[in-house]
PDB file of C-alpha atoms in Angstrom:
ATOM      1  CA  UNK A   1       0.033 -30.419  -8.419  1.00  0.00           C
ATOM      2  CA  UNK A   2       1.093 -27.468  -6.117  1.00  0.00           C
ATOM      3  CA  UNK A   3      -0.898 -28.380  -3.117  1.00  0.00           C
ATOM      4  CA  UNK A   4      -0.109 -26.056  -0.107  1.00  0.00           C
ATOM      5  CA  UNK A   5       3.188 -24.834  -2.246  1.00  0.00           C
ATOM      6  CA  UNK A   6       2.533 -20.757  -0.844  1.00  0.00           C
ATOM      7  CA  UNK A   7       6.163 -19.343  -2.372  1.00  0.00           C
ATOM      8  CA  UNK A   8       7.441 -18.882  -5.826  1.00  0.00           C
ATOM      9  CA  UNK A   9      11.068 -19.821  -6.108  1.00  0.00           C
ATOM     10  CA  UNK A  10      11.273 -17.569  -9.069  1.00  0.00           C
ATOM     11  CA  UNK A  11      13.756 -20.210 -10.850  1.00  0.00           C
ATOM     12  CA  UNK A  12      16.325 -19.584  -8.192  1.00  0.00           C
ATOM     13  CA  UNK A  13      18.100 -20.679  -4.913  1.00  0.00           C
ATOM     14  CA  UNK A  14      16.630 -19.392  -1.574  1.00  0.00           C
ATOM     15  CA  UNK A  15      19.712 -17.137  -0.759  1.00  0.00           C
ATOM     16  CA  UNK A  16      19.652 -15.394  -4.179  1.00  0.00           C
ATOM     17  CA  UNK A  17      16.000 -15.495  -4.112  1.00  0.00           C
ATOM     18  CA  UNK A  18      15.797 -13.490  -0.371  1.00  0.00           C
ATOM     19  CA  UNK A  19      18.359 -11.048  -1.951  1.00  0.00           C
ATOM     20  CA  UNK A  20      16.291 -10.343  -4.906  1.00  0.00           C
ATOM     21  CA  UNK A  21      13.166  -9.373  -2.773  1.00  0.00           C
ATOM     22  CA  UNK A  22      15.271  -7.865   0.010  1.00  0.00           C
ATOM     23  CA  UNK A  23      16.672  -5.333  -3.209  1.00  0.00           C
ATOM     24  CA  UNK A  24      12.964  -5.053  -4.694  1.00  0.00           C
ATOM     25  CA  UNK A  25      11.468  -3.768  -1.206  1.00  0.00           C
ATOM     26  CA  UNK A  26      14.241  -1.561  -0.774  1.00  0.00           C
ATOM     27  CA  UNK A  27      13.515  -0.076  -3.738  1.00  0.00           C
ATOM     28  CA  UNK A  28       9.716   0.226  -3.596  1.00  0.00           C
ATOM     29  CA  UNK A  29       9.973   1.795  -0.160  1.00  0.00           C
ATOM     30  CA  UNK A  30      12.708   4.342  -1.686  1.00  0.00           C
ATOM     31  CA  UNK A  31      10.856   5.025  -5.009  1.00  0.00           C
ATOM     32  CA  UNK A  32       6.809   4.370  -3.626  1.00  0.00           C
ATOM     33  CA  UNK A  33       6.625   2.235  -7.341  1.00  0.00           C
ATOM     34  CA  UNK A  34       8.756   0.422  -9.298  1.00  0.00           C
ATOM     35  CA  UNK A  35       8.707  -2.206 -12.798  1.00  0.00           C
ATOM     36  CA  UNK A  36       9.308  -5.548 -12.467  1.00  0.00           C
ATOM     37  CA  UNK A  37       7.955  -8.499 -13.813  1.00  0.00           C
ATOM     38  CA  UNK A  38       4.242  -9.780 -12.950  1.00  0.00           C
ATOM     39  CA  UNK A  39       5.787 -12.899 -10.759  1.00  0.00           C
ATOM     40  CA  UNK A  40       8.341 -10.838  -9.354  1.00  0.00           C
ATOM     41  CA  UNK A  41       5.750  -8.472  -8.414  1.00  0.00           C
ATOM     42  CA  UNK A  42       3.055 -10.974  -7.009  1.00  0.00           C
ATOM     43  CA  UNK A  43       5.832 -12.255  -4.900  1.00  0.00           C
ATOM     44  CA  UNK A  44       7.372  -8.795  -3.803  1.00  0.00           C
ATOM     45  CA  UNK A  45       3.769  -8.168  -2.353  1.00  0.00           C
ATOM     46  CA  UNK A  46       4.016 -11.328  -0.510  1.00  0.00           C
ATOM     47  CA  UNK A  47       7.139 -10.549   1.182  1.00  0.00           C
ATOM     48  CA  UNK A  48       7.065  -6.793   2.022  1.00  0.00           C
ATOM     49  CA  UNK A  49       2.909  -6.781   3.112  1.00  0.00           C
ATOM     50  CA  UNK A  50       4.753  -7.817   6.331  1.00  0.00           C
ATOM     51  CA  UNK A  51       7.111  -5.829   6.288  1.00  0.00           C
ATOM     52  CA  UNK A  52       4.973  -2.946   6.546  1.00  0.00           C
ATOM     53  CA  UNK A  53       2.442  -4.498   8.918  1.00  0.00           C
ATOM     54  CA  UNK A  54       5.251  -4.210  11.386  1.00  0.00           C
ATOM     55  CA  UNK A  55       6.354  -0.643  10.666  1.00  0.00           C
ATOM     56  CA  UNK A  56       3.162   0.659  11.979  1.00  0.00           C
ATOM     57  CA  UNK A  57       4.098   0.207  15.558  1.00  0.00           C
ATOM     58  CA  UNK A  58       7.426   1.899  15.656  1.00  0.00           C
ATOM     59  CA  UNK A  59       9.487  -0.384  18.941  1.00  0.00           C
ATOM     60  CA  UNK A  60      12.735  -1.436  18.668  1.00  0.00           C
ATOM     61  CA  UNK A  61      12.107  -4.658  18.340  1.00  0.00           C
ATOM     62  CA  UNK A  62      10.265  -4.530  15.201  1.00  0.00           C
ATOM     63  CA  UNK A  63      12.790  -2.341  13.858  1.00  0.00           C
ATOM     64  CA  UNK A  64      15.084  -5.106  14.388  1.00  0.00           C
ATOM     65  CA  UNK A  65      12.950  -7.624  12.890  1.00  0.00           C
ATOM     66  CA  UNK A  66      12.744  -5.375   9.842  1.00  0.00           C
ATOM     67  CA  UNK A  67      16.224  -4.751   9.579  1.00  0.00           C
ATOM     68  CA  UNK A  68      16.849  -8.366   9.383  1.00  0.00           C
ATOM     69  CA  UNK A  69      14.779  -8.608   5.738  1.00  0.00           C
ATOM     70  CA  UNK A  70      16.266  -5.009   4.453  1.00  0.00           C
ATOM     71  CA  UNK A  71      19.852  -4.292   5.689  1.00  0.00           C
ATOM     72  CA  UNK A  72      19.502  -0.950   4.452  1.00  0.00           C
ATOM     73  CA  UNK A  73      19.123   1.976   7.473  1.00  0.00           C
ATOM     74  CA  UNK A  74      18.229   4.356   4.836  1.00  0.00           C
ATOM     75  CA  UNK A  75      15.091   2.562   4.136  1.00  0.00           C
ATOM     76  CA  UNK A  76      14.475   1.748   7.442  1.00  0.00           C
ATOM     77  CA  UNK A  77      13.876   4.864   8.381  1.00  0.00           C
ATOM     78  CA  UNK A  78      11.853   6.111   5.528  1.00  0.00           C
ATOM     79  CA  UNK A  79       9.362   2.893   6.159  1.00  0.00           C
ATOM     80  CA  UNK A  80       9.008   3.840   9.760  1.00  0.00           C
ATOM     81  CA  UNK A  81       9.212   7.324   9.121  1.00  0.00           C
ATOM     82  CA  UNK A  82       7.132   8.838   6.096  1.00  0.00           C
ATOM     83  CA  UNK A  83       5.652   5.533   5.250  1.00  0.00           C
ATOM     84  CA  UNK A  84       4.398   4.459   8.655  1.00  0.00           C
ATOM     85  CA  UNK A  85       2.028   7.706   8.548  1.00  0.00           C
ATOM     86  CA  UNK A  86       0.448   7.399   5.718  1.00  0.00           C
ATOM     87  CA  UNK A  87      -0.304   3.809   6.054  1.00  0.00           C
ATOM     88  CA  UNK A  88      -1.019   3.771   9.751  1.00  0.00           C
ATOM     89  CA  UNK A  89      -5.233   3.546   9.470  1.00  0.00           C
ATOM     90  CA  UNK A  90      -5.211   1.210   6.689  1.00  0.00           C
ATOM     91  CA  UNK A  91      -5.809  -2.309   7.819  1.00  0.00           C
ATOM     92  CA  UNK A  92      -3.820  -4.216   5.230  1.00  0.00           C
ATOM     93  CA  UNK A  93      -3.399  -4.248   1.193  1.00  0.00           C
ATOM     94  CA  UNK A  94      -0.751  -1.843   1.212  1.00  0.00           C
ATOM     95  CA  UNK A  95       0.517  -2.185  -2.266  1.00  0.00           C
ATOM     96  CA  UNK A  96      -1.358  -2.213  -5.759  1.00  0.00           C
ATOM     97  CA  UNK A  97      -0.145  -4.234  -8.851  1.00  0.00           C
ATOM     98  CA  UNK A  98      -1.121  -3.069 -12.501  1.00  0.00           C
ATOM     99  CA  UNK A  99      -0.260  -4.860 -15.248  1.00  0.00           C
ATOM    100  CA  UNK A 100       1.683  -3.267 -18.177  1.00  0.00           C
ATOM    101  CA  UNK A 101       1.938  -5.900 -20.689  1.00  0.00           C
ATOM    102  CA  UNK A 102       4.392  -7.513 -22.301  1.00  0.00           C
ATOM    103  CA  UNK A 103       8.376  -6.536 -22.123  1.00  0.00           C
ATOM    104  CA  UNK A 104       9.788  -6.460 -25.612  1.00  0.00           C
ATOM    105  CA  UNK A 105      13.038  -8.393 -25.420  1.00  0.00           C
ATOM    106  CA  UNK A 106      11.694 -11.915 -24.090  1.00  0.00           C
ATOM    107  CA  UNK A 107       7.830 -10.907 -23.768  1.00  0.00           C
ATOM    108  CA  UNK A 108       7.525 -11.333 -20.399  1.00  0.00           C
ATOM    109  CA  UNK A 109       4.393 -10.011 -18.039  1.00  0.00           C
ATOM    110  CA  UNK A 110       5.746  -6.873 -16.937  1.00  0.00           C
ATOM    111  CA  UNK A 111       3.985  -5.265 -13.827  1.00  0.00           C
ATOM    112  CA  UNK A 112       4.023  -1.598 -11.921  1.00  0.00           C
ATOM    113  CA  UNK A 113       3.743  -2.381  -8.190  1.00  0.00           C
ATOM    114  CA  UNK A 114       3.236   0.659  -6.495  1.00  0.00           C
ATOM    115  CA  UNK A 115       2.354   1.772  -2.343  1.00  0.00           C
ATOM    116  CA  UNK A 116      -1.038   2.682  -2.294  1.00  0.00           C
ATOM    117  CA  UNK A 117      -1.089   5.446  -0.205  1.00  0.00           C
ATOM    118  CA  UNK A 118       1.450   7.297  -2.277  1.00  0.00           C
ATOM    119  CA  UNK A 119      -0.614   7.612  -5.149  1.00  0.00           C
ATOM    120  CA  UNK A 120      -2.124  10.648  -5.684  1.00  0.00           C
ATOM    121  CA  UNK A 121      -4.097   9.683  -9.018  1.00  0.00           C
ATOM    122  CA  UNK A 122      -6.490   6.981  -7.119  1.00  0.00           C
ATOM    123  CA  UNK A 123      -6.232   7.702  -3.474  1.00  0.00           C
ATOM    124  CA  UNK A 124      -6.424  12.117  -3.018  1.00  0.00           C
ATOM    125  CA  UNK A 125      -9.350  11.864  -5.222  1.00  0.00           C
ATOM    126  CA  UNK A 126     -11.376   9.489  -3.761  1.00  0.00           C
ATOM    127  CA  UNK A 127     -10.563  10.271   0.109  1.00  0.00           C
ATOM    128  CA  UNK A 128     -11.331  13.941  -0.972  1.00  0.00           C
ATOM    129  CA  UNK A 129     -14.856  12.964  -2.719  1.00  0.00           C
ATOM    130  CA  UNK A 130     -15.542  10.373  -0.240  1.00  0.00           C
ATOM    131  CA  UNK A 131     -15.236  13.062   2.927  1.00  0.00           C
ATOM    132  CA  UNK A 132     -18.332  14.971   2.152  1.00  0.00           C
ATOM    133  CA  UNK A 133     -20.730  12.905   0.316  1.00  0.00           C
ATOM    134  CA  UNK A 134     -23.443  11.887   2.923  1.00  0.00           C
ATOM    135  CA  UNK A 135     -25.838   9.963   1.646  1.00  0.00           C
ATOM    136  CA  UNK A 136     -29.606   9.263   3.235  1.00  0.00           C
ATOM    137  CA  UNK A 137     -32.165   6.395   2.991  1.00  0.00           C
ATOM    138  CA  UNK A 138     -34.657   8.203   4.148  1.00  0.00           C
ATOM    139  CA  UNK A 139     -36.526  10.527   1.801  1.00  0.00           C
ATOM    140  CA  UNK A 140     -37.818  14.037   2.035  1.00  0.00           C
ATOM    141  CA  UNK A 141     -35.094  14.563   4.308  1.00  0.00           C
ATOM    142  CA  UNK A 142     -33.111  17.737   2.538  1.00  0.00           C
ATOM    143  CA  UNK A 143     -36.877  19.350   2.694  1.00  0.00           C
ATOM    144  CA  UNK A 144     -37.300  18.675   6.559  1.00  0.00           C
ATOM    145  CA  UNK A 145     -33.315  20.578   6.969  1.00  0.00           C
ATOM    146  CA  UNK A 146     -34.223  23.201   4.360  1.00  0.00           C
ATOM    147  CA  UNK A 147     -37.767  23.927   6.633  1.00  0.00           C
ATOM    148  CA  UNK A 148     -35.843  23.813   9.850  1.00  0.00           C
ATOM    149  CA  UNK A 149     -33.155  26.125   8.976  1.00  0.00           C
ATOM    150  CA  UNK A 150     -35.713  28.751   7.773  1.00  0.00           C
ATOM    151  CA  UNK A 151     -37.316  28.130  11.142  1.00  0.00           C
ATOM    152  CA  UNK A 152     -34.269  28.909  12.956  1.00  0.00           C
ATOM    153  CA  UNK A 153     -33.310  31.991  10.890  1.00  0.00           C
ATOM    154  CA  UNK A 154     -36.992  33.388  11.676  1.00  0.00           C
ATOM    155  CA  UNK A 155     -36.433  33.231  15.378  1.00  0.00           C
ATOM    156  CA  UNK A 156     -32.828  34.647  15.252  1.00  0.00           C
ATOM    157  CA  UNK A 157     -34.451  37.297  13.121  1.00  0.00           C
ATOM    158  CA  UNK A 158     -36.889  38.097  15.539  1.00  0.00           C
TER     159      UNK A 158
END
């Protein structure tokens, strides 16, 4: 039983493991999506979630603590660049996983993990229909607006 057991080893030793994800998150923060396999993916989210937690409050010393995962200035400054805007009223769940199905060679889960907020399919269409949609519990209200704004265009008539 794995009780308490919160990290996947992914079959390897910790320093190549800590590589692996340190290359992954450099690449999802350069690319906004990338292909990898479910597990990979599940533990990718794990690991950069963090990551960009801290990137919302650009200070040195987070940029320090970030550097220390990514080694990559380059991506450092996209994530507290670019990134940091879009993702800087979102409370958490900063990355999405979809599932693809099976690779072909040695039919393993294969997954899409993408940043959320750089998804134009899901997120521009449902901030942008979210906006202006008002909705009311109480009824006859459009009537009581519609009778008021005649009653206001009367007296600015008059």
């Amino acid at each position: 039983m794995r009780h308490g057991v919160k990290l996947n080893p992914l079959g390897r030793k910790a320093a190549h493991r800590k590589s692996l994800l340190a290359n992954l998150a450099m690449e999802l923060i350069k690319h906004k999506r990338i292909t990898t396999t479910l597990a990979k993916a599940k533990a990718l989210r794990v690991y950069v979630e963090p990551l960009l937690t801290r990137a919302k409050s650009d200070s040195t010393h987070n940029r320090r603590i970030v550097f220390s995962y990514l080694q990559d200035k380059e991506a450092i400054k996209e994530l507290f660049g670019a990134i940091s805007e879009k993702i800087a009223n979102r409370p958490g769940g900063y990355t999405r996983i979809i599932k693809l199905g099976k690779r072909v060679g040695d039919n393993a889960e294969t997954a899409l993990i993408e940043l959320v907020d750089f998804n134009e399919i899901y997120g521009g269409k449902v901030e942008k229909e979210a906006a202006p949609a008002k909705k009311t519990r109480r009824a006859g209200g459009s009537k009581k607006k519609a009778e008021e704004g005649t009653a206001t265009e009367e007296k600015a008539a008059e």
